[in-house]
Each structure stands twice: as structure tokens, then as C-alpha cells.
Amino acid sequence: MINELMVDPFPSLGIPPFDLPEAEYLELHNSLPWEVKLVGWKLQVGSKEYELGPVTIDSLGYLILTNVDAASLFGDSLPILPLNISATALTNSGSFVRLSNSGGAVMSSVNYDDGFYRNKLKAQGGWSLERINPIITCDDETNWSASEHTKGGTPGQKNSLDTSGYNKTIPQIMALYLDDK
């Protein structure tokens, strides 16, 4: 699912080398207990569509999508998929973003605007928009807000606002009883 959007990276909030790159990014999160292969998946930003290619997101993992020229700014420690996307594709005032699987089914979408920040100062730049609860598929402004991380965002890691409370243990059936009635 679409989990974090850095739509206005300027100015960066941190102190080098601990700051975020001054680059737009979109973070995908796989909240499932198995890996997801994105072969044939598409990302739509506004009216443009981009093919994601043969990449896999690990179980409970993340994938950062960014412009080809900006990809190296994120270093080697984050899972990055460089796209031939405009460096300013995620417009500051808002846009529609949709992730579709190879069959065309919408897996996640958000129609964000600067009201999603819930904070006029953070809406001026340097802060990402984070999904508050990645388990809930609600994609309106009630499940999004400005990051609370001191760097301004959390690419490739759990969101600072995450309220899901889930742990990474896969549930298992411990006992099953059948009623003979």
C-alpha cells in the first residue's frame, strides 16, 4: 500500500549526514506476512502512469519510489526503485496517486492535498505525509498526517505516526474445538 509521501522536500530539516535527501519519494509498505512481487504493477501519479517492473517487497517490508536522478541520494541501506518520473510529480498542493496490480485491481490509492498535513507550518515543506495506520485501508485525510520524526519523514521504516499496534508475529491457530451440535 501507499504508506508515505514526500511531496515537498524543501527545505530538508536535518543536519547532514543525518537529514533526508531533498527529493520527492513515495513509500510502499507490504503489511502482509508474505512477500509481494510487483511484476506488471503500475503506479499512477496524476494523469501519468508508470510500470514498476520486476521488484519484490519483503513481508512487512518497504520500497521507496523516487526519480532516477534522486535514487543515489538515499544511500544503499534502503530498498529503492528508481523510476523515470518527474522530480516534481507529487505536486505540493495535492494529487491523485494509485497503485494497481498486474490485473488492474487497485491495491491502494490516495487523493492527497495540503490539508492532509493538519499543520500549516509542516505543509510549507520538509515534512512527509504518513499513513497513520497501515492496517486500515481508509485512504482519506483521517488516516494521514505530517510526520512527527525529527528528520521530517521515515522512508524505509515504520511511520512515526503508526498506530497499528500490530507485531510482526504471524498468527497461528493454537487449538480448534468443534461443537457436535
XYZ file of N, CA and C in Angstrom, residues 9-170:
486
model
N 10.000 18.336 -0.412
C 11.186 18.048 0.399
C 12.018 19.271 0.775
N 11.632 20.438 0.330
C 12.431 21.641 0.564
C 11.800 22.533 1.626
N 12.509 22.951 2.620
C 13.912 22.638 2.906
C 14.016 21.363 3.747
N 15.134 20.670 3.618
C 15.389 19.489 4.434
C 15.561 19.943 5.884
N 15.095 19.131 6.829
C 15.092 19.543 8.231
C 16.327 19.155 9.015
N 17.001 18.107 8.591
C 18.095 17.560 9.387
C 19.424 18.235 9.136
N 20.418 17.717 9.810
C 21.790 18.183 9.664
C 22.559 17.072 8.958
N 23.231 17.369 7.823
C 23.977 16.321 7.104
C 24.962 15.646 8.035
N 25.166 14.364 7.961
C 24.584 13.418 7.021
C 23.326 12.757 7.558
N 22.692 13.331 8.557
C 21.533 12.704 9.199
C 20.196 13.225 8.689
N 20.208 14.003 7.639
C 18.967 14.558 7.108
C 18.418 13.681 5.990
N 17.208 13.952 5.586
C 16.616 13.276 4.437
C 17.087 13.974 3.167
N 17.160 13.245 2.076
C 17.517 13.887 0.811
C 16.447 14.901 0.411
N 16.863 15.963 -0.231
C 15.887 16.929 -0.753
C 15.362 16.383 -2.074
N 14.515 15.362 -1.954
C 13.959 14.676 -3.122
C 12.580 14.137 -2.787
N 11.692 14.209 -3.762
C 10.379 13.595 -3.593
C 10.535 12.085 -3.540
N 9.692 11.453 -2.737
C 9.623 9.992 -2.735
C 8.229 9.554 -2.362
N 7.959 8.334 -2.690
C 6.713 7.667 -2.348
C 7.119 6.331 -1.750
N 6.591 6.001 -0.594
C 6.943 4.740 0.058
C 5.779 3.767 -0.040
N 6.090 2.549 -0.455
C 5.122 1.454 -0.433
C 5.448 0.563 0.756
N 4.412 0.020 1.386
C 4.590 -0.878 2.523
C 3.789 -2.145 2.282
N 4.433 -3.280 2.487
C 3.767 -4.571 2.405
C 3.431 -4.999 3.834
N 2.164 -4.908 4.205
C 1.752 -5.278 5.566
C 1.373 -6.751 5.683
N 1.628 -7.511 4.627
C 1.266 -8.934 4.612
C 2.400 -9.805 5.148
N 2.077 -11.008 5.624
C 3.116 -11.902 6.135
C 3.825 -12.690 5.035
N 3.742 -12.253 3.804
C 4.475 -12.871 2.696
C 4.940 -11.773 1.751
N 5.949 -12.092 0.952
C 6.474 -11.097 0.006
C 5.483 -10.860 -1.123
N 5.573 -9.688 -1.719
C 4.709 -9.327 -2.839
C 5.596 -8.955 -4.032
N 5.361 -9.634 -5.148
C 6.098 -9.345 -6.381
C 5.311 -8.328 -7.193
N 5.969 -7.247 -7.584
C 5.293 -6.148 -8.268
C 5.409 -6.223 -9.788
N 5.633 -7.401 -10.332
C 5.728 -7.582 -11.780
C 4.406 -7.173 -12.426
N 4.475 -6.223 -13.339
C 3.286 -5.763 -14.044
C 2.447 -4.759 -13.275
N 2.862 -4.401 -12.063
C 2.115 -3.422 -11.279
C 2.364 -2.028 -11.836
N 1.403 -1.130 -11.604
C 1.515 0.226 -12.124
C 1.245 1.249 -11.030
N 1.946 2.353 -11.148
C 1.752 3.489 -10.264
C 1.238 4.641 -11.110
N 0.143 5.212 -10.693
C -0.393 6.387 -11.373
C -0.220 7.583 -10.444
N 0.383 8.649 -10.974
C 0.523 9.908 -10.248
C -0.102 10.975 -11.121
N -1.214 11.536 -10.660
C -1.954 12.477 -11.501
C -2.467 11.742 -12.721
N -2.150 12.248 -13.903
C -2.612 11.619 -15.146
C -1.563 10.705 -15.778
N -0.397 10.564 -15.157
C 0.677 9.738 -15.728
C 0.775 8.398 -15.013
N 1.134 7.371 -15.790
C 1.232 6.020 -15.254
C 2.642 5.487 -15.479
N 3.139 4.744 -14.493
C 4.498 4.200 -14.534
C 4.456 2.718 -14.205
N 5.174 1.913 -14.992
C 5.289 0.473 -14.742
C 6.368 0.257 -13.685
N 6.076 -0.572 -12.679
C 7.024 -0.761 -11.587
C 8.098 -1.796 -11.868
N 7.840 -2.757 -12.697
C 8.895 -3.699 -13.055
C 9.055 -4.847 -12.076
N 10.041 -5.692 -12.336
C 10.221 -6.918 -11.553
C 10.938 -6.657 -10.228
N 10.190 -6.204 -9.247
C 10.755 -5.960 -7.927
C 9.849 -6.612 -6.888
N 10.420 -6.975 -5.751
C 9.679 -7.647 -4.685
C 9.770 -6.823 -3.411
N 8.656 -6.735 -2.695
C 8.672 -6.123 -1.363
C 8.572 -7.264 -0.357
N 9.538 -7.338 0.523
C 9.549 -8.386 1.538
C 8.323 -8.301 2.446
N 8.027 -9.397 3.113
C 6.964 -9.404 4.108
C 7.224 -8.307 5.129
N 6.215 -7.474 5.392
C 6.295 -6.353 6.323
C 7.389 -5.355 5.935
N 7.762 -5.364 4.646
C 8.844 -4.517 4.165
C 8.367 -3.242 3.492
N 9.341 -2.481 3.032
C 9.100 -1.178 2.419
C 9.841 -1.081 1.097
N 9.364 -0.194 0.228
C 10.029 0.106 -1.026
C 9.857 1.591 -1.289
N 10.961 2.276 -1.550
C 10.943 3.706 -1.832
C 10.979 3.897 -3.340
N 10.014 4.652 -3.858
C 9.962 5.004 -5.271
C 10.357 6.462 -5.395
N 11.312 6.746 -6.269
C 11.783 8.109 -6.453
C 12.308 8.282 -7.870
N 12.599 9.510 -8.213
C 13.164 9.849 -9.511
C 14.529 9.185 -9.686
N 14.847 8.798 -10.914
C 16.112 8.127 -11.224
C 17.304 8.934 -10.710
N 17.290 10.237 -10.934
C 18.419 11.082 -10.525
C 18.538 11.221 -9.014
N 17.442 11.047 -8.286
C 17.456 11.210 -6.830
C 17.763 9.912 -6.094
N 17.673 8.781 -6.763
C 17.806 7.476 -6.096
C 19.113 7.348 -5.316
N 20.212 7.813 -5.860
C 21.508 7.675 -5.190
C 21.594 8.520 -3.918
N 20.747 9.524 -3.778
C 20.758 10.379 -2.586
C 20.299 9.635 -1.336
N 19.596 8.520 -1.510
C 19.058 7.767 -0.375
C 20.048 6.753 0.186
N 21.183 6.564 -0.460
C 22.175 5.618 0.026
C 21.835 4.186 -0.336
N 22.625 3.268 0.196
C 22.487 1.847 -0.144
C 21.664 1.053 0.856
N 21.295 1.643 1.980
C 20.635 0.869 3.030
C 19.125 0.741 2.852
N 18.526 1.551 1.980
C 17.079 1.490 1.782
C 16.728 0.780 0.485
N 15.623 0.041 0.474
C 15.173 -0.573 -0.779
C 14.572 0.519 -1.682
N 15.239 0.788 -2.796
C 14.853 1.886 -3.698
C 14.510 1.322 -5.072
N 13.451 1.862 -5.665
C 13.140 1.590 -7.060
C 13.150 2.929 -7.793
N 14.215 3.201 -8.561
C 14.259 4.447 -9.325
C 13.275 4.370 -10.492
N 12.497 5.427 -10.671
C 11.522 5.486 -11.759
C 11.825 6.661 -12.675
N 11.440 6.528 -13.908
C 11.542 7.616 -14.868
C 10.361 8.556 -14.644
N 10.346 9.173 -13.498
C 9.250 10.028 -13.075
C 9.813 11.433 -12.850
N 9.015 12.420 -13.101
C 9.452 13.797 -12.883
C 9.860 13.989 -11.429
N 10.876 14.804 -11.204
C 11.338 15.093 -9.848
C 10.303 15.886 -9.069
N 9.283 16.409 -9.760
C 8.225 17.183 -9.095
C 6.839 16.620 -9.417
N 6.755 15.316 -9.612
C 5.487 14.673 -9.972
C 4.446 14.768 -8.853
N 4.901 14.697 -7.610
C 3.995 14.793 -6.465
C 3.809 16.276 -6.138
N 2.776 16.867 -6.683
C 2.582 18.304 -6.516
C 2.279 18.655 -5.062
N 2.802 19.790 -4.634
C 2.689 20.202 -3.237
C 1.247 20.406 -2.789
N 0.417 20.939 -3.655
C -0.959 21.250 -3.265
C -1.882 20.031 -3.298
N -1.456 18.955 -3.963
C -2.256 17.739 -3.974
C -2.257 17.040 -5.311
N -2.576 15.767 -5.274
C -2.648 14.956 -6.483
C -3.297 13.616 -6.143
N -3.601 12.872 -7.179
C -4.150 11.533 -7.035
C -3.031 10.535 -7.297
N -2.884 9.545 -6.410
C -1.860 8.510 -6.558
C -2.546 7.164 -6.395
N -2.279 6.253 -7.332
C -2.914 4.934 -7.284
C -1.889 3.856 -7.612
N -1.961 2.752 -6.891
C -1.142 1.566 -7.114
C -2.062 0.445 -7.553
N -1.796 -0.123 -8.742
C -2.635 -1.202 -9.287
C -1.785 -2.438 -9.542
N -2.371 -3.611 -9.316
C -1.642 -4.852 -9.578
C -1.669 -5.192 -11.071
N -1.049 -6.297 -11.443
C -0.924 -6.667 -12.860
C -2.265 -6.941 -13.518
N -3.294 -7.239 -12.730
C -4.631 -7.459 -13.269
C -5.459 -6.189 -13.346
N -4.885 -5.069 -12.911
C -5.573 -3.791 -12.958
C -6.364 -3.451 -11.706
N -6.373 -4.349 -10.721
C -7.101 -4.075 -9.477
C -6.360 -3.025 -8.659
N -7.084 -2.077 -8.117
C -6.484 -1.031 -7.298
C -6.124 -1.625 -5.941
N -4.847 -1.559 -5.604
C -4.371 -2.092 -4.326
C -4.319 -1.003 -3.260
N -4.064 0.234 -3.681
C -4.012 1.357 -2.760
C -4.127 2.634 -3.572
N -4.753 3.643 -2.987
C -4.825 4.938 -3.657
C -5.000 6.019 -2.603
N -4.632 7.218 -2.971
C -4.833 8.368 -2.097
C -4.962 9.603 -2.969
N -5.885 10.448 -2.622
C -6.083 11.721 -3.301
C -5.751 12.793 -2.264
N -4.449 13.063 -2.111
C -3.983 13.937 -1.035
C -4.075 15.410 -1.430
N -4.084 16.250 -0.410
C -3.927 17.691 -0.609
C -3.188 18.245 0.604
N -2.849 19.520 0.587
C -2.041 20.066 1.671
C -2.776 20.113 3.008
N -4.086 19.920 3.020
C -4.842 19.806 4.268
C -4.517 18.527 5.030
N -3.968 17.512 4.338
C -3.602 16.253 4.991
C -2.541 16.471 6.077
N -1.740 17.541 5.953
C -0.678 17.795 6.932
C -1.223 18.080 8.328
N -2.403 18.705 8.400
C -3.000 19.093 9.680
C -2.114 20.076 10.455
N -1.187 20.702 9.741
C -0.250 21.626 10.370
C 0.261 22.567 9.280
N -0.080 23.837 9.371
C 0.280 24.795 8.319
C 1.783 24.964 8.176
N 2.520 24.920 9.264
C 3.970 25.050 9.198
C 4.591 23.870 8.452
N 4.175 22.651 8.787
C 4.729 21.467 8.127
C 4.317 21.396 6.662
N 3.194 21.975 6.313
C 2.740 21.990 4.919
C 3.620 22.871 4.039
N 4.496 23.672 4.641
C 5.369 24.560 3.877
C 6.622 23.861 3.355
N 6.837 22.619 3.736
C 7.948 21.856 3.172
C 8.839 21.189 4.196
N 9.495 20.106 3.754
C 10.442 19.381 4.584
C 9.847 18.237 5.386
N 8.522 18.076 5.345
C 7.851 17.022 6.112
C 7.084 16.103 5.172
N 7.150 14.816 5.427
C 6.384 13.869 4.616
C 4.971 13.723 5.169
N 4.106 13.196 4.333
C 2.775 12.769 4.765
C 2.864 11.281 5.061
N 2.419 10.881 6.247
C 2.477 9.474 6.642
C 1.080 8.923 6.861
N 0.915 7.662 6.456
C -0.318 6.942 6.780
C -0.264 6.668 8.280
N -1.341 6.970 8.972
C -1.378 6.804 10.420
C -1.482 5.334 10.803
N -2.325 4.586 10.122
C -2.483 3.171 10.426
C -2.418 2.375 9.125
N -1.323 1.642 8.900
C -1.170 0.901 7.646
C -2.076 -0.321 7.514
N -2.737 -0.697 8.582
C -3.649 -1.835 8.528
C -4.995 -1.401 7.955
N -5.387 -0.179 8.256
C -6.670 0.350 7.792
C -6.509 0.840 6.356
N -7.384 0.420 5.478
C -7.262 0.801 4.064
C -7.895 2.143 3.759
N -8.425 2.835 4.753
C -9.022 4.157 4.554
C -7.963 5.099 3.983
N -8.244 5.672 2.827
C -7.255 6.498 2.149
C -7.589 7.982 2.160
N -8.534 8.400 3.017
C -8.837 9.825 3.078
C -7.984 10.490 4.159
N -8.200 11.779 4.381
C -7.350 12.557 5.286
C -7.398 12.096 6.737
N -8.382 11.300 7.129
C -8.454 10.828 8.509
C -7.347 9.822 8.839
N -6.718 9.240 7.823
C -5.660 8.252 8.048
C -4.287 8.777 7.603
N -4.154 10.088 7.453
C -2.889 10.693 7.020
C -2.601 11.933 7.845
N -1.317 12.221 8.061
C -0.904 13.445 8.730
C 0.588 13.663 8.475
N 1.076 14.840 8.865
C 2.500 15.145 8.727
C 3.316 14.273 9.675
N 4.482 13.860 9.202
C 5.384 13.061 10.028
C 5.735 13.804 11.307
N 6.013 13.053 12.353
C 6.480 13.635 13.607
C 7.954 13.328 13.857
N 8.607 12.671 12.901
C 10.020 12.329 13.047
C 10.872 13.586 12.889
N 11.944 13.676 13.652
C 12.800 14.869 13.619
C 13.463 15.107 12.262
N 13.582 14.068 11.455
C 14.134 14.231 10.102
C 13.088 14.740 9.115
N 11.822 14.673 9.499
C 10.748 15.108 8.614
C 10.059 13.962 7.900
N 10.556 12.749 8.026
C 9.952 11.588 7.379
C 10.652 10.318 7.814
N 10.074 9.196 7.412
C 10.602 7.892 7.829
C 10.702 6.919 6.656
N 11.365 7.300 5.571
C 11.420 6.379 4.432
C 12.104 5.053 4.791
N 11.429 3.954 4.428
C 12.001 2.633 4.641
C 11.878 2.100 6.055
N 11.079 2.760 6.889
C 10.884 2.282 8.256
C 9.468 2.590 8.723
N 9.112 2.055 9.877
C 7.778 2.266 10.441
C 7.522 3.767 10.577
N 6.328 4.191 10.189
C 5.973 5.600 10.269
C 5.965 6.094 11.713
N 6.327 7.347 11.887
C 6.337 7.930 13.236
C 4.936 7.997 13.833
N 3.924 8.002 12.988
C 2.537 8.100 13.438
C 1.835 6.749 13.541
N 2.526 5.682 13.230
C 1.907 4.357 13.146
C 1.168 3.992 14.418
N -0.134 3.766 14.283
C -0.956 3.383 15.437
C -1.499 1.967 15.304
N -0.928 1.203 14.391
C -1.489 -0.121 14.122
C -1.366 -1.064 15.307
N -0.304 -0.940 16.081
C -0.138 -1.777 17.255
C 0.081 -3.237 16.936
N 0.270 -3.557 15.664
C 0.477 -4.959 15.328
C 1.935 -5.327 15.578
N 2.122 -6.582 15.865
C 3.505 -7.034 15.955
C 3.804 -7.855 14.710
N 5.035 -8.269 14.564
C 5.430 -8.949 13.337
C 5.313 -10.467 13.450
N 4.613 -10.938 14.480
C 4.410 -12.364 14.654
C 3.210 -12.795 13.822
N 3.395 -13.787 13.013
C 2.303 -14.307 12.204
C 1.380 -15.130 13.104
